[in-house]
Tab-separated table of C-alpha atoms and ligand atoms in Angstrom:
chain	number	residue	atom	x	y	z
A	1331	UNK	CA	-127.607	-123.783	1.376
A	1332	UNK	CA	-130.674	-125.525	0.205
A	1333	UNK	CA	-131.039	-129.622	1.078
A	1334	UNK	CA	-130.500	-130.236	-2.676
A	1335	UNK	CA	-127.476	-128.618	-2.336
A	1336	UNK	CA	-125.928	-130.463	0.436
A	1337	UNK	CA	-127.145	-134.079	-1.057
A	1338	UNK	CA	-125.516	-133.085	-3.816
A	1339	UNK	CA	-122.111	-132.149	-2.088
A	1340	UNK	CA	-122.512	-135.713	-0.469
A	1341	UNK	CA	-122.993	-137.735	-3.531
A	1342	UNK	CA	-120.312	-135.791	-5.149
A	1343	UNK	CA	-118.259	-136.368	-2.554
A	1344	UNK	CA	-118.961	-140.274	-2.375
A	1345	UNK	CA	-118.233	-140.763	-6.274
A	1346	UNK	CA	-114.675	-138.702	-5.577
A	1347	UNK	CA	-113.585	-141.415	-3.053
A	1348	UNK	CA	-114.988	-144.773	-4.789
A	1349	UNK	CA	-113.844	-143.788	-8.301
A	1350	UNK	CA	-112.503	-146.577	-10.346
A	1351	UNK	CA	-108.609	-146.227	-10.670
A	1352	UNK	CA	-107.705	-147.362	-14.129
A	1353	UNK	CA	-104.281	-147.753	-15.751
A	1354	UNK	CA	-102.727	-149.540	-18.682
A	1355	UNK	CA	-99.599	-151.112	-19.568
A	1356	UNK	CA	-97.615	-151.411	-23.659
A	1357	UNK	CA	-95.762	-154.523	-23.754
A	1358	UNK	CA	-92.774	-154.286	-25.700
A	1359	UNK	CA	-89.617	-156.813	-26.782
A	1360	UNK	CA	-86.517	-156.941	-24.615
A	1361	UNK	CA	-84.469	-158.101	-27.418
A	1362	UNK	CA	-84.491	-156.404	-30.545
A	1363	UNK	CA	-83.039	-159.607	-32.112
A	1364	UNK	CA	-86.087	-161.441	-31.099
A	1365	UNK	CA	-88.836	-158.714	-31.842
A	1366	UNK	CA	-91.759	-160.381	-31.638
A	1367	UNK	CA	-93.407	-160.329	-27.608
A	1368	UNK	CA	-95.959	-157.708	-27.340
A	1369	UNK	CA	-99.319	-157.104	-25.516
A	1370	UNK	CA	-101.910	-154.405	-24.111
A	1371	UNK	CA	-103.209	-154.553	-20.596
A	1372	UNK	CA	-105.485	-152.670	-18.485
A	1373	UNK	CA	-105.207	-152.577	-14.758
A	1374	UNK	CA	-108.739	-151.538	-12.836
A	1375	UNK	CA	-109.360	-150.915	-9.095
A	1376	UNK	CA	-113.029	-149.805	-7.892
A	1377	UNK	CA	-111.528	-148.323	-4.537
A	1378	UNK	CA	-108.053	-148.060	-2.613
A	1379	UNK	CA	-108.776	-151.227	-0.846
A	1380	UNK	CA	-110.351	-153.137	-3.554
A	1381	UNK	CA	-108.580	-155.862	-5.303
A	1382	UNK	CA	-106.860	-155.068	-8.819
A	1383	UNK	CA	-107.767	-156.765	-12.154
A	1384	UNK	CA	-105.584	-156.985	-15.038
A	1385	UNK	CA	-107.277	-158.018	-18.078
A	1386	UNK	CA	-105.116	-158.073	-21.782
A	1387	UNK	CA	-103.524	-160.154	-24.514
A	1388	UNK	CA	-99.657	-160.938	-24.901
A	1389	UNK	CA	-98.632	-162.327	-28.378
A	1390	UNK	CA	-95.629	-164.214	-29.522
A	1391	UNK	CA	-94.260	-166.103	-26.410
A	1392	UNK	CA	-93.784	-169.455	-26.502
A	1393	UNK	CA	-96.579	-171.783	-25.500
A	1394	UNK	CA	-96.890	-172.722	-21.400
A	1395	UNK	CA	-96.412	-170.935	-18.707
A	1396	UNK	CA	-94.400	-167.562	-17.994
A	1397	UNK	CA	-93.138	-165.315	-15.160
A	1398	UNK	CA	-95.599	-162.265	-14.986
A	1399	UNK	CA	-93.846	-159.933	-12.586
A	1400	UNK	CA	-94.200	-155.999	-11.489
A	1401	UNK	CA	-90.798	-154.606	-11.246
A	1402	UNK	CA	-89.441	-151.537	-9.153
A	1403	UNK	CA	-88.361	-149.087	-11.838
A	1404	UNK	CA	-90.734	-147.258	-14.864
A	1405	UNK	CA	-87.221	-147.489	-16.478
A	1406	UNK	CA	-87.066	-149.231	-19.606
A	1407	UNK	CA	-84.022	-147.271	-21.008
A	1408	UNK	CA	-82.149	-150.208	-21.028
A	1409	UNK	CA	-85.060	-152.582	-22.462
A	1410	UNK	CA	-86.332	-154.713	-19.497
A	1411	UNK	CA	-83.199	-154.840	-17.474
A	1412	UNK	CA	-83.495	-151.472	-15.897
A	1413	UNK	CA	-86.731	-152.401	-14.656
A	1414	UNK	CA	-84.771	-153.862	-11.579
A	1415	UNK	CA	-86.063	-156.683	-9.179
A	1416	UNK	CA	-89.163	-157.220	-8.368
A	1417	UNK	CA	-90.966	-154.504	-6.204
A	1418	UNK	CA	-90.737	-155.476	-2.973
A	1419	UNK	CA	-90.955	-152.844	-0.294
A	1420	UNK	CA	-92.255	-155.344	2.175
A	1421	UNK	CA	-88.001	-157.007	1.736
A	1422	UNK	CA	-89.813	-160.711	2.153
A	1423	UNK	CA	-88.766	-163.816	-0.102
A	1424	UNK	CA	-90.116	-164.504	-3.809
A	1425	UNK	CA	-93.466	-166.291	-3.420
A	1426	UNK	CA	-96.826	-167.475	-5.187
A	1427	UNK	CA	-99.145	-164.847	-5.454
A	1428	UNK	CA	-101.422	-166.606	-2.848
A	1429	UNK	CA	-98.878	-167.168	-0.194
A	1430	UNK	CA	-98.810	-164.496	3.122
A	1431	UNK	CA	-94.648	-164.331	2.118
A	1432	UNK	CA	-94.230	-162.944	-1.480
A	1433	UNK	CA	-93.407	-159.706	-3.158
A	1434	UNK	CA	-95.899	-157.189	-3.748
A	1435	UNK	CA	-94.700	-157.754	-7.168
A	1436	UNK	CA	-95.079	-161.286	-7.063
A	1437	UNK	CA	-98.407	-162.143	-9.652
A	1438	UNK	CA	-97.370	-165.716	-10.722
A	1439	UNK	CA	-97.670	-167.083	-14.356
A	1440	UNK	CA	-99.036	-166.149	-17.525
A	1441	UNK	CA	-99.671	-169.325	-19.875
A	1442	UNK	CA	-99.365	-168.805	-23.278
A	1443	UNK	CA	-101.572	-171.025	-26.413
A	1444	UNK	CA	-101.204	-170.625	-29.931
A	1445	UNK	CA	-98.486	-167.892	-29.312
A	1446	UNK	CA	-101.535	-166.028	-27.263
A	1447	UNK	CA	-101.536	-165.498	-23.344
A	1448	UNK	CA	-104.706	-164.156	-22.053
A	1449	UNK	CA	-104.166	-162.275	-18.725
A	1450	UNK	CA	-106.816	-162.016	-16.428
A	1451	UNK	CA	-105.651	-162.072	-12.842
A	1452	UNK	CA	-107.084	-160.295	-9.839
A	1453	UNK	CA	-104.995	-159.637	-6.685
A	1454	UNK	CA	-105.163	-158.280	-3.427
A	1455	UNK	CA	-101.876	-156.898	-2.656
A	1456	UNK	CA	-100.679	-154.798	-5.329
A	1457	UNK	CA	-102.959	-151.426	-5.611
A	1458	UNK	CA	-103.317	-148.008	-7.708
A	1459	UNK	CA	-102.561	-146.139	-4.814
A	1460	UNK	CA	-100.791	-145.789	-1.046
A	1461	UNK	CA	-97.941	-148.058	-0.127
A	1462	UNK	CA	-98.271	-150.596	-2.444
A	1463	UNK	CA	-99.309	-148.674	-5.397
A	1464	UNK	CA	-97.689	-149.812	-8.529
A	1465	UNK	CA	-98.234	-146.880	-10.861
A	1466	UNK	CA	-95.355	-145.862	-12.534
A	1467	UNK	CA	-93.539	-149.146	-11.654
A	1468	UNK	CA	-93.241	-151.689	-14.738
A	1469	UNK	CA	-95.096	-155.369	-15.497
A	1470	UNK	CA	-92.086	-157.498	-16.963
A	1471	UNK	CA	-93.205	-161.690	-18.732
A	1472	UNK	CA	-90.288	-163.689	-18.610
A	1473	UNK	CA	-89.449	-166.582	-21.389
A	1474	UNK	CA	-89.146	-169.310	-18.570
A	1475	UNK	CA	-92.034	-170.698	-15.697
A	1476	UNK	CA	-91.904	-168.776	-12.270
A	1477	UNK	CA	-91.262	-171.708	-9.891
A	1478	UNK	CA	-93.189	-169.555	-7.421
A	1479	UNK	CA	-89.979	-169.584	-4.784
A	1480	UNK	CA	-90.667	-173.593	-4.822
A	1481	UNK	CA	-88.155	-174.773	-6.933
A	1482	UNK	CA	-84.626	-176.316	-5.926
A	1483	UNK	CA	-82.343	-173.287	-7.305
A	1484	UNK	CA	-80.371	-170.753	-6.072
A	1485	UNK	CA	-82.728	-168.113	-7.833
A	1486	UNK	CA	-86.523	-169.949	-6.304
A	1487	UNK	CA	-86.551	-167.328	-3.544
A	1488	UNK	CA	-85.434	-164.307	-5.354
A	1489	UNK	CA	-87.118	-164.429	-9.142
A	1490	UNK	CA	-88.512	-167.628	-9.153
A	1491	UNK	CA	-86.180	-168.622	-11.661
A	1492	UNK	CA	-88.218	-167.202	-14.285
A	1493	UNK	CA	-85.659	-166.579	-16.810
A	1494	UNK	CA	-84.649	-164.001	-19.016
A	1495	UNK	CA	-87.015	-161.238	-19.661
A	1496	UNK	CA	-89.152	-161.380	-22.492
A	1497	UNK	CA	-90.992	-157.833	-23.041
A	1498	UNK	CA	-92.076	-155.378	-20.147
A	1499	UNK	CA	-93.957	-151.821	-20.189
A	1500	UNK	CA	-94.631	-148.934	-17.638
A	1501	UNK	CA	-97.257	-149.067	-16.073
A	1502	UNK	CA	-99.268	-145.645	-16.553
A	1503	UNK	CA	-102.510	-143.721	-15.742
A	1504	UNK	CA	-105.423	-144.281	-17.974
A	1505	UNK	CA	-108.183	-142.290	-15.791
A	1506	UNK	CA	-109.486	-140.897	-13.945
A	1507	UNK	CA	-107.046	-137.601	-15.419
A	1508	UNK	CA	-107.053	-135.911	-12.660
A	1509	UNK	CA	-105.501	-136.367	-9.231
A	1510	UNK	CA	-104.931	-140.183	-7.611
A	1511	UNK	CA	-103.540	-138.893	-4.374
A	1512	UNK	CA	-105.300	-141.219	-1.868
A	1513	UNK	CA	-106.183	-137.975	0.275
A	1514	UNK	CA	-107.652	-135.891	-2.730
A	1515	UNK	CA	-111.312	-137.311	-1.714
A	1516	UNK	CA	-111.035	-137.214	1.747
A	1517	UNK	CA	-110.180	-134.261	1.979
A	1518	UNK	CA	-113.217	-133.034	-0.256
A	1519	UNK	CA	-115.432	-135.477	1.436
A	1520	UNK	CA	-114.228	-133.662	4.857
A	1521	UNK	CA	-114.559	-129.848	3.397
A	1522	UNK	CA	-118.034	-131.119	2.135
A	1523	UNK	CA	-118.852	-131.971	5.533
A	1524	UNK	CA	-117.592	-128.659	7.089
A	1525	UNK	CA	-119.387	-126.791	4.689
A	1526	UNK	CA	-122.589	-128.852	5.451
A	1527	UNK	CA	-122.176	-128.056	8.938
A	1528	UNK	CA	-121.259	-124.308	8.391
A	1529	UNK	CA	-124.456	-124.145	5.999
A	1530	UNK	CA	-126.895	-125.274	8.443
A	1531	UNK	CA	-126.121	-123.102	11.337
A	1532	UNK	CA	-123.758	-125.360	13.467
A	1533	UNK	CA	-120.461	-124.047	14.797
A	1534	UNK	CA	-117.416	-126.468	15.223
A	1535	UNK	CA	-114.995	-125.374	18.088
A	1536	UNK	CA	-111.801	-127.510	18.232
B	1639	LIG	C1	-110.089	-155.306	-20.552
B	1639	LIG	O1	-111.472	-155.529	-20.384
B	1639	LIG	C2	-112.270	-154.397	-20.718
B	1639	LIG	C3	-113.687	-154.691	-20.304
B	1639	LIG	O2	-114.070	-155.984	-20.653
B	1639	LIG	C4	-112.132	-154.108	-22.205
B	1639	LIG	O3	-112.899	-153.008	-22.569
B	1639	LIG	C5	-110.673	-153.804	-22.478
B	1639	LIG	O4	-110.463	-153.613	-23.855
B	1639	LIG	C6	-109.767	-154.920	-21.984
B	1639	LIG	N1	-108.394	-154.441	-22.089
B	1639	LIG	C7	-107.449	-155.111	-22.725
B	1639	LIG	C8	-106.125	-154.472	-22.756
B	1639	LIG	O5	-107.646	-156.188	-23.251
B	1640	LIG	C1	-89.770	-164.991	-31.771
B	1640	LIG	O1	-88.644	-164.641	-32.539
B	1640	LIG	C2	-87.558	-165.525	-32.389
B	1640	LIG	C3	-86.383	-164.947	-33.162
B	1640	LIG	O2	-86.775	-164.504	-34.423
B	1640	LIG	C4	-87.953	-166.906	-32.876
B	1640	LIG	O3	-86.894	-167.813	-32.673
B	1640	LIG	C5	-89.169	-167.379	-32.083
B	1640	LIG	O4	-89.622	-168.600	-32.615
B	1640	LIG	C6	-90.277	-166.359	-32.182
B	1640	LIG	N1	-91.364	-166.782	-31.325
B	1640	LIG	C7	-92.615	-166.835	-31.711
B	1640	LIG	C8	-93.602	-167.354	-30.688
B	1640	LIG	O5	-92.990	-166.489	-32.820
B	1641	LIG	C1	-81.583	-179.820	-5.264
B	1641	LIG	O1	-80.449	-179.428	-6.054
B	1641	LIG	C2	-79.230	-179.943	-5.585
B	1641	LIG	C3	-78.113	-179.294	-6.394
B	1641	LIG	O2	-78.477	-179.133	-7.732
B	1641	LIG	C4	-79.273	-181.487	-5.716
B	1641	LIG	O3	-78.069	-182.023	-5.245
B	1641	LIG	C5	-80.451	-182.007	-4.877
B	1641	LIG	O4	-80.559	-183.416	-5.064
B	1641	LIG	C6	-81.750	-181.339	-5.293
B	1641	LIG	N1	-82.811	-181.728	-4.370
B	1641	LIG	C7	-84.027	-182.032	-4.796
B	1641	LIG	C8	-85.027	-182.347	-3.730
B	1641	LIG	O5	-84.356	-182.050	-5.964
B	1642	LIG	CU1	-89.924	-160.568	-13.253
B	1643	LIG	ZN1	-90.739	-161.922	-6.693
């Protein structure tokens, strides 16, 4: 194999593992008698260890702040309600998204102007992939505040007393199309390497 060849195995091989994970969430109503919360977002992360962004728009909540949670289940077959509890493999207490003790679902408050919340929020523990990969999982707004587990109620230091749910939507792949197994680039970053090595002459004995 010529030198082009193998620099071009590499680079391919880099781009594999640091493509951007994108994926995108439909907001829909709850309540059918109250039809009118809806919103687009888009969920980006450069690399499995990078933080995620979620930029969008939500329409028709009240003005001030809301409960902007991922839940466990892609279900919405019962509206927002069989989107379960927040996801929270870690089994620790509701929390602020800043605080070491939260859900991975935990991501705080929206606040909502002129019947328009603009999301942009970037966090460090949810991801697009391994353990605490949310794809496929669902992003539920509430109608009431998220007291962030530091309220005096029964409900601070499950839900944050957020309220009723509002409008959710699975979240779902947007690109790349092709396989987001955490392993796919490795594993062709590795069998780039062997067949570097194999190429130029060198024998590996295990
Ligand atoms: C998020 O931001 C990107 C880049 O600025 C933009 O192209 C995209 O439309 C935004 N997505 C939503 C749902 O607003
Ligand atoms: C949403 O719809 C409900 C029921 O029709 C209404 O009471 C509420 O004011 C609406 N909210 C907004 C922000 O338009
Ligand atoms: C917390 O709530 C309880 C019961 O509602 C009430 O008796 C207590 O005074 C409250 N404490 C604070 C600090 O607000
Ligand atoms: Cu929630
Ligand atoms: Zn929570």
């Amino acid at each position: 194999m010529s030198v082009k060849g193998m620099l071009t195995l590499l680079v391919f091989g880099a781009v594999a593992v640091a493509a951007e994970h994108v994926a995108v969430v439909r907001l829909t109503p709850n309540n059918v008698e109250k039809p009118n919360v809806t919103g687009n977002l888009e969920l980006r992360q450069d690399s499995s260890d990078s933080p995620v962004k979620i930029n969008g728009t939500i329409w028709g909540l009240r003005d001030g702040l809301h409960g902007f949670h991922v839940h466990q289940a892609g279900d919405l077959s019962n509206g927002c309600v069989s989107a379960l509890g927040h996801f929270n493999p870690d089994k620790h207490d509701h929390g602020a998204p800043g605080d070491a003790v939260r859900h991975v679902g935990d991501l705080g408050n929206i606040e909502s102007t002129n019947g328009v919340a603009t999301v942009e929020i970037l966090d460090n523990v949810i991801s697009l992939s391994g353990r605490n990969s949310i794809v496929g999982r669902s992003i539920v707004v509430h109608e009431g505040e998220d007291d962030l587990g530091k309220g005096n109620h029964s409900l601070s230091l499950k839900t944050g007393n957020a309220g009723d749910r509002a409008a959710c939507g699975v979240i779902g792949v947007l690109s790349p199309l092709d396989s987001w197994m955490p392993n796919s680039g490795t594993s062709f970053l590795w069998s780039s390497y062997m067949l570097i090595l194999s190429a130029s002459g060198m024998v590996i004995k295990f």
